[in-house]
């Protein structure tokens, strides 16, 4: 026999580049994180690798895992089917189970140009992290006694535990970032004189906006940012028994929930519009309501008067009028609806603005923000960059991190006298909604919310309220991902015989004929199940990602290589789905529990195992082959059916060359009542006896 | 479309015994559509033959594979180029026409048929094909409402239905619709039942001179001056 010389056909897919599209989640993320990739890794139980992907795209994933406002989830197309993937909770799971706290960041200083970062909020810390990684000496200057900016003084501890922030700060220190707290910068010239070659201003937006009503200066009226800062820095302001918070943003909600945790009996939020217009995160609003906070809509205070050590607040009811420039309906006072109320403290949280010292000499624009070039973050002064809330006005942590990263890249360009190259999007974006006929066929799987503390427990103190998924919960949640943009394409139009097989086998009705009679597989509808790839008689269809195209072959040859050392034992090859149940540990159990001589080829859904793969497994000397899928639990449609079709085809071949068809088995381990390990043991035993029989037969013949 | 099915593996193994180096050649047109000899089937057969050889320990074949767009046109066979240089035989997964086209194109190369060419038909559903035309050369579909009694009636009778029809099904196979009942129903829908009343004389079974040839181009007399 001469297998070694066999000339296999040239694999035309080998040098085809990555044709996957940028999914909506990634596009929506200010940091442009590869969300689809890490959610996919979580669904396979590959948590360390998921964390690696997360860390590549995010300097402080643990912080984001707590406080990100997850624009990715808002963009998630799964919401067209049922509910979006719980991306932030999955990230939280990955950083906790992957051990993000233990990750060591190292950096060497390879350049001499010093960079000063004014402000240590998320933008400043991110900029410091990346500049240090690029080898620049960095100094972070912070006016307060502790680092973190809004992360420390703005966000309440129940949303972001301080040890998470401390770990990140420690990591930066270990990387060699110089940190100077209690240092308020008043002049940039001084910094340049001290030898800093570039400065990044990221002083945040800490100055609360005034309500502009009578009596605003009275004792007992405090602004939201100041209140949160005091509490977060360890003070315990006395608030009395009854507190009202004015505003509808996240700061208002944070202030109200902080107040209730300080023991205030009655906390209400006064908001001049309705819940639909409230800019705060809906989940936070929900949690605030659960904690007993009273939100009063269409109400605004008009006058505050201090009487008998209490506040007499006059309010007026509002109604929604015509839309204003922000597109929201403008609230209009209802005549004669004034009413008064006695409270102890009024917290005004109606917005914040940056406060930049005049001596910085940077140009200030609308809303007291620093004016910069949005692509380079340069200000009007040479070598001075700015970013974060100081430039955008109050925004999110993730946006600030993105600004910090951009600043680091641009500062490096500046220091190396390079013209900043425009960031070119290498990949096409996936756009378009799912079609109704596709949505109808997608299995509805409920979104699993991570556990959280009960509302009555959590309102007592500042313990973090959101808990982490269990292993199985996280994996099942991650499996819901539709894998937008990594579907299939007809790579070889010249090979396509327009046989319509893809159109007929697709469970989601995605392929269709265009007016000229050519088959189209729209990328925005494909669910990447891979059935058509295996069924295409012309082999014209491939998965868009090179990794996905090679996966089964690569894993198979790996399994064969590692099994090569086993001798005198029935070699069994099992194609096992790595998603779902197998990711939750069943696969690992199989691995450990399997008798000697069983090699497992992990595949990303058994629907991608082609008849040829099964034959190849036998060809390498396997005495038995099994395919184990998730059965009913598979997140995709019809996968078991197609596996059975291919198995039937291979069994026919086995029969005609004198091998028993029982050597090939299918297990739907997701549904079986039997213990998978036991079932597998039975199969191993059976193969052992078949092999013995064939050896005897062979000897009798000779 | 021409429909075929792959020959049983045992037959193929037997056929290739005398030859060492075998090129498995697929066809990218009809044989791809009917799952008998497209690129996927070529590589599946390749795997199967190698497995058979490894298991039996007999034979010392080396296999290679290739698929051309269409075997029945010699221009596509030109793409084979050097691929035939180091082979002893071509195992064609084209229809009978493809096999002959290769034989004609490569006079010194033995060609083996890897499929049994079966009929002209259509896809009923994914993986199921039905015969629809017998290429009788004398189409009567005008009279039968677009349903061919030659292929779809077991007897191929021209004045049906026969007495063997029962509940609209054929006596030869109770799962099979009687073609003539189908014809009746369709003519009724088209309000052309008068066509049922006509008598169609027996087909002329005189031997059709084979092979048939169709020319769509005008014949010009050689040597004639065109101007």
Coordinates of C-alpha atoms in Angstrom, one line a residue, chain A residues 487-489 501-503 505-507 511 521 526 529-537 539-543 607 610 642 646, chain B residues 40:
Chain A
X487 CA -21.4 32.3 8.5
X488 CA -20.8 30.8 5.1
X489 CA -20.0 32.1 1.7
X501 CA -28.8 21.9 -2.2
X502 CA -27.9 24.7 0.1
X503 CA -31.3 26.3 -0.4
X505 CA -30.9 22.0 3.4
X506 CA -30.7 25.3 5.2
X507 CA -32.9 25.2 8.3
X511 CA -29.9 30.9 0.6
X521 CA -26.2 33.3 0.8
X526 CA -26.6 33.0 7.9
X529 CA -24.6 26.1 11.4
X530 CA -22.4 24.6 8.6
X531 CA -24.9 22.2 7.3
X532 CA -24.7 23.5 3.7
X533 CA -20.9 23.4 3.8
X534 CA -20.9 19.7 4.4
X535 CA -23.8 19.0 2.0
X536 CA -22.6 21.1 -1.0
X537 CA -21.9 18.5 -3.7
X539 CA -17.6 21.9 -2.3
X540 CA -18.2 25.5 -3.3
X541 CA -19.4 26.8 0.1
X542 CA -17.0 27.5 3.0
X543 CA -17.1 29.1 6.4
X607 CA -23.1 19.3 11.8
X610 CA -18.6 15.6 7.0
X642 CA -27.8 15.6 9.0
X646 CA -23.9 11.1 6.8
Chain B
X40 CA -17.7 16.1 -2.7

